[in-house]
mmCIF file of C-alpha atoms in Angstrom:
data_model
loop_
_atom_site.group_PDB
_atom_site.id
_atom_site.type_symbol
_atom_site.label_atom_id
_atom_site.label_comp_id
_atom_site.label_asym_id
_atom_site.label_seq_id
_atom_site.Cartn_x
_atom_site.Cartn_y
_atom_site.Cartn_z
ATOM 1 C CA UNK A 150 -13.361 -24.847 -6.529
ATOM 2 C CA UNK A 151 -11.044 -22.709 -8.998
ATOM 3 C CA UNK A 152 -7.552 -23.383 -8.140
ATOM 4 C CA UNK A 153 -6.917 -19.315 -7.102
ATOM 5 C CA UNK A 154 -8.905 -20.735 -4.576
ATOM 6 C CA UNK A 155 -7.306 -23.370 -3.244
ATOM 7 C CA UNK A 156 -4.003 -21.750 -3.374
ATOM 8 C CA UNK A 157 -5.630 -19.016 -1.158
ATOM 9 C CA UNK A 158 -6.961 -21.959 1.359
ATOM 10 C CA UNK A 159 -3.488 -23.575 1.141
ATOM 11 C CA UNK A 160 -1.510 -20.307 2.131
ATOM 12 C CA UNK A 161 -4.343 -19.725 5.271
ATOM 13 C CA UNK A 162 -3.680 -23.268 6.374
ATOM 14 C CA UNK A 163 -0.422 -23.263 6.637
ATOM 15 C CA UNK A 164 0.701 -19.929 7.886
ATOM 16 C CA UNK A 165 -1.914 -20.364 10.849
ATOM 17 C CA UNK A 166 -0.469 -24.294 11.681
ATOM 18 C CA UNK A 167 2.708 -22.683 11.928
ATOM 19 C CA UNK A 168 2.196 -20.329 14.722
ATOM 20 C CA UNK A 169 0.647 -23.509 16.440
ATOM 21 C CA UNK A 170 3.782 -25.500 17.694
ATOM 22 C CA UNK A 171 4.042 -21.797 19.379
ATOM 23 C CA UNK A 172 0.895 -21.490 20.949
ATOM 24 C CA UNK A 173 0.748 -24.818 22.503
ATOM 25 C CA UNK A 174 4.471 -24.571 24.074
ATOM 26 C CA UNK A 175 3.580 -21.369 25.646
ATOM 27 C CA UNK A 176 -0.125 -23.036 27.217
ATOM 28 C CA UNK A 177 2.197 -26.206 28.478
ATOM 29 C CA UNK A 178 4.977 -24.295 29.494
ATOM 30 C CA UNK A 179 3.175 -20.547 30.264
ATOM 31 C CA UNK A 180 6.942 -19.146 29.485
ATOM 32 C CA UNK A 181 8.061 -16.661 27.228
ATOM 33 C CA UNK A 182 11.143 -15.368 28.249
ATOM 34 C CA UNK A 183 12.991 -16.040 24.310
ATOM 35 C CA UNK A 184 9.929 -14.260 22.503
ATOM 36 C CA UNK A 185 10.030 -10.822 21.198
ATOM 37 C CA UNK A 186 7.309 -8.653 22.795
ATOM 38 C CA UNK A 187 7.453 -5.988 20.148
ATOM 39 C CA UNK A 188 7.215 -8.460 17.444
ATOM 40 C CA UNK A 189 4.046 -10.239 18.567
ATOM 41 C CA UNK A 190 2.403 -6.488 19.629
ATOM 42 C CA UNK A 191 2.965 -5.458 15.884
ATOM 43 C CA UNK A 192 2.170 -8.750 14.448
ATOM 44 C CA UNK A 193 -1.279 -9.223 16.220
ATOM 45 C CA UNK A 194 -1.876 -5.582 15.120
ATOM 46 C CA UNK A 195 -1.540 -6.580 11.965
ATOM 47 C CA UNK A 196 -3.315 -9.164 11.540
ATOM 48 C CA UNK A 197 -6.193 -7.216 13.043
ATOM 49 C CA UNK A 198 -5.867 -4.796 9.805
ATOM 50 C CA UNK A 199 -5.484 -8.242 7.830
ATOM 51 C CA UNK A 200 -8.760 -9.258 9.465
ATOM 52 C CA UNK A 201 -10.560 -5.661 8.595
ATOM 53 C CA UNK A 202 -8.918 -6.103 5.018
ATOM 54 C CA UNK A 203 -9.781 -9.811 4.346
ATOM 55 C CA UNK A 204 -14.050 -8.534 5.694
ATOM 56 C CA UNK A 205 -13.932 -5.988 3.681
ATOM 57 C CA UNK A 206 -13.115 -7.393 0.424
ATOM 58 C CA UNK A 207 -14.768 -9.960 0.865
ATOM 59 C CA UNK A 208 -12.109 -12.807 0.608
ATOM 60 C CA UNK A 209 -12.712 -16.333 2.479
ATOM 61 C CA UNK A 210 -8.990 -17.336 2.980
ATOM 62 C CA UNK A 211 -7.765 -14.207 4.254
ATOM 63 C CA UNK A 212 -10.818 -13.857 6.941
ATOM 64 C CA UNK A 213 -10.482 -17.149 7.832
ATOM 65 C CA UNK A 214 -6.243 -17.363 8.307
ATOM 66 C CA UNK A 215 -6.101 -14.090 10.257
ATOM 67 C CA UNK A 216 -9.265 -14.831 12.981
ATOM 68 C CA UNK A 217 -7.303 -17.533 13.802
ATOM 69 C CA UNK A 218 -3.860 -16.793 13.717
ATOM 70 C CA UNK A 219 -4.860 -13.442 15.523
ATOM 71 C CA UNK A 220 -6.290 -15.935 18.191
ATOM 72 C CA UNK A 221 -3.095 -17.574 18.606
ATOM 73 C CA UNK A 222 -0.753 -14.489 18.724
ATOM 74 C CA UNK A 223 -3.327 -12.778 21.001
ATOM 75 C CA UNK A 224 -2.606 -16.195 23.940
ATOM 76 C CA UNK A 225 1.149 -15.778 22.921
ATOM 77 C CA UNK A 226 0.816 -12.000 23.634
ATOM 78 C CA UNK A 227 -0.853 -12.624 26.693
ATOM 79 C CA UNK A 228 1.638 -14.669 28.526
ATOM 80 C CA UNK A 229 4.004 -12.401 27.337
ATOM 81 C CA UNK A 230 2.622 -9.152 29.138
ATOM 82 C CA UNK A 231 1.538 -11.474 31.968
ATOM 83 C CA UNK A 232 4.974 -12.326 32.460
ATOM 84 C CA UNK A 233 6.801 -10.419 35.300
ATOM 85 C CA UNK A 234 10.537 -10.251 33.767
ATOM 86 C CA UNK A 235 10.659 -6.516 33.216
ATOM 87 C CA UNK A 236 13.898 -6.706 30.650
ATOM 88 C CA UNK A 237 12.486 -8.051 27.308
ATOM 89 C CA UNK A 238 12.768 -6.656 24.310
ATOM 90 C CA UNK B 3 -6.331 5.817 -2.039
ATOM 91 C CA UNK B 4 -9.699 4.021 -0.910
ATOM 92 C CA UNK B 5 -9.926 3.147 3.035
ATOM 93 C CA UNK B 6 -9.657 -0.619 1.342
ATOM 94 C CA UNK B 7 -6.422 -0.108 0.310
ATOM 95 C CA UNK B 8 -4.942 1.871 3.062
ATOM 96 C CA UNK B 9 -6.244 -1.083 5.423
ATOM 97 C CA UNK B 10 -4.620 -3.465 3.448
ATOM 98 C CA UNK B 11 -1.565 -1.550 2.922
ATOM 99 C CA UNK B 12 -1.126 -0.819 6.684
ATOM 100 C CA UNK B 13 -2.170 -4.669 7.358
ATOM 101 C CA UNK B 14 0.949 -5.026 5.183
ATOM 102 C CA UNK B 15 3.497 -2.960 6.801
ATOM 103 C CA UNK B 16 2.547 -3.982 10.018
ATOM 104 C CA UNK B 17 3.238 -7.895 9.233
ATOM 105 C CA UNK B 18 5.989 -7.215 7.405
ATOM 106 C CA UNK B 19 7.955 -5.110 10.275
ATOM 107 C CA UNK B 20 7.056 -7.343 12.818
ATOM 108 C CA UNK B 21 9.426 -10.281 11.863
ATOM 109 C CA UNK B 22 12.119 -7.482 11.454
ATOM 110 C CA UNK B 23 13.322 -7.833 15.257
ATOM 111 C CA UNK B 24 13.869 -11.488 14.808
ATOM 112 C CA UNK B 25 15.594 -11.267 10.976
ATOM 113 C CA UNK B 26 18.405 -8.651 12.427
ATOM 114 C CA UNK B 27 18.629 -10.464 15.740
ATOM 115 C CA UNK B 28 19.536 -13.920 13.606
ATOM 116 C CA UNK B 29 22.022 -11.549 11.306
ATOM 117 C CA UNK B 30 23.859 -10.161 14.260
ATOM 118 C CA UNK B 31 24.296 -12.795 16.766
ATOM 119 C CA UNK B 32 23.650 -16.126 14.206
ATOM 120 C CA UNK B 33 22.083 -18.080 16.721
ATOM 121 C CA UNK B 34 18.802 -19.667 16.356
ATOM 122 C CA UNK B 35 18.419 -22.363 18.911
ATOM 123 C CA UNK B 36 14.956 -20.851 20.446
ATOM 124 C CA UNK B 37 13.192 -20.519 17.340
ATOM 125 C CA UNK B 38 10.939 -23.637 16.356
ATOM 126 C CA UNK B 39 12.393 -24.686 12.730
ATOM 127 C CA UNK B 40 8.789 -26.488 11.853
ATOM 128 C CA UNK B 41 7.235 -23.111 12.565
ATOM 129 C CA UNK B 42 9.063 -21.350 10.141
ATOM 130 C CA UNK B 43 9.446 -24.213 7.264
ATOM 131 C CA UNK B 44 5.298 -24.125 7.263
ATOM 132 C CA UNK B 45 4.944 -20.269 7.423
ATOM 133 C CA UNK B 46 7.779 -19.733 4.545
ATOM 134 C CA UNK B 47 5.867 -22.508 2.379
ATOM 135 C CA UNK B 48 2.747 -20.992 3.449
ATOM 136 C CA UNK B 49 3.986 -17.425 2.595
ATOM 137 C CA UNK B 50 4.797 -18.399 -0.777
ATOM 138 C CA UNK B 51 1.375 -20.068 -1.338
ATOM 139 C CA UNK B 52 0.136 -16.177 -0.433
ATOM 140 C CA UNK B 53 2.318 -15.149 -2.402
ATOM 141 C CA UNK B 54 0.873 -16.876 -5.536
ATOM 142 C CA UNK B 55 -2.494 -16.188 -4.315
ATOM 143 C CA UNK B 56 -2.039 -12.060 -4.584
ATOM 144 C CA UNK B 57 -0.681 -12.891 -7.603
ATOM 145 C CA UNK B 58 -3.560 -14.382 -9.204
ATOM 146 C CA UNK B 59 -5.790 -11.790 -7.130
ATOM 147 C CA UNK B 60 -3.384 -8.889 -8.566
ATOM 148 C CA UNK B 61 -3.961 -7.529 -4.907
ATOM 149 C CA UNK B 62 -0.546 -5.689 -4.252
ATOM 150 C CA UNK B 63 -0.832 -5.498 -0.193
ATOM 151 C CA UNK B 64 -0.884 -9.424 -0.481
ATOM 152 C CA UNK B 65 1.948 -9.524 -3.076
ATOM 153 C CA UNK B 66 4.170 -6.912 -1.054
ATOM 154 C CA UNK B 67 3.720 -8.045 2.282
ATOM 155 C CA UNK B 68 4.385 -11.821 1.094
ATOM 156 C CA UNK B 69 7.388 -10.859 -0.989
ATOM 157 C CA UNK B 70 9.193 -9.444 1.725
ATOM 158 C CA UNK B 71 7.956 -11.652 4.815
ATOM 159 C CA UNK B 72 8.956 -14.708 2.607
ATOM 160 C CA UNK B 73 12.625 -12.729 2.208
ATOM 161 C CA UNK B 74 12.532 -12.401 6.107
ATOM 162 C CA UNK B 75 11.606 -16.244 7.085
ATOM 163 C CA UNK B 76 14.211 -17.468 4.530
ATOM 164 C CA UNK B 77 16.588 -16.113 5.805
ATOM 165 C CA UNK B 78 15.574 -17.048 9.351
ATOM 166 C CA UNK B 79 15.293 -20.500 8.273
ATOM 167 C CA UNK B 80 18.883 -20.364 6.010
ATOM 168 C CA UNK B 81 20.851 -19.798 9.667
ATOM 169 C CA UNK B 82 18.349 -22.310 11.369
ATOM 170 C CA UNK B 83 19.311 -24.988 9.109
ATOM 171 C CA UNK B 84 23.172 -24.308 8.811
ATOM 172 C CA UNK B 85 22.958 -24.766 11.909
ATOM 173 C CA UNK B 86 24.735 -28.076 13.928
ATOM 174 C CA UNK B 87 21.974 -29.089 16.743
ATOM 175 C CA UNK B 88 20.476 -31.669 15.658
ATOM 176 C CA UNK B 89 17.852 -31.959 18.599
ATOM 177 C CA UNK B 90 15.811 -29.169 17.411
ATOM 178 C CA UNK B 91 12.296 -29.211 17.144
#
């Protein structure tokens, strides 16, 4: 493998571990009372484009980083709006 | 401007803004105690391995988004690590 690619697998690994310590405290704890709403709506948003972006050209590492990180904002999201605390930001 | 690029470009925007919230929330009241510090040490490594990547790709929505996000996170992570709880995770 060139090493453009494994610089591209590197980047998808890590920037989707990190949203895991977050994902699996919101499944174990189901609250999210200290996370910003309007940043995950926007984020998971964009990673959809990402997604759309990463298909379209064609690229491995960028398909495979944003299905799953846009699987882990989309539980974190979903606690969120599940959540019954009408004053978040 | 192709529909590639205006994908990628929004995917770009969109990530970008969405850590906003949290980078003039940190500047204003300098407290970080609910935000995971392993989270962001990952994603800032990870976003400067993407970084390199749209580098060698020469595919600008990569570098921009990555450029700035990495700004963002750093400087989420500089107030994180100034500051004195140790029993962070």
């Amino acid at each position: 493998m060139e090493p453009t690619s494994w610089i591209g697998y590197t980047a998808s690994l890590l920037t989707t571990i990190s949203f895991l310590p977050q994902v699996i405290k919101v499944l174990i704890e189901r609250k999210t009372r200290d996370i910003s709403r309007n940043m995950y709506l926007v984020l998971t948003v964009g990673l959809g484009f990402w997604l759309a972006y990463g298909i379209l050209k064609e690229d491995l590492p960028i398909i495979l980083a944003n299905t799953f990180t846009l699987i882990f904002t989309t539980v974190i999201l979903y606690f969120k709006l599940k959540e019954k605390e009408p004053e978040e930001n």
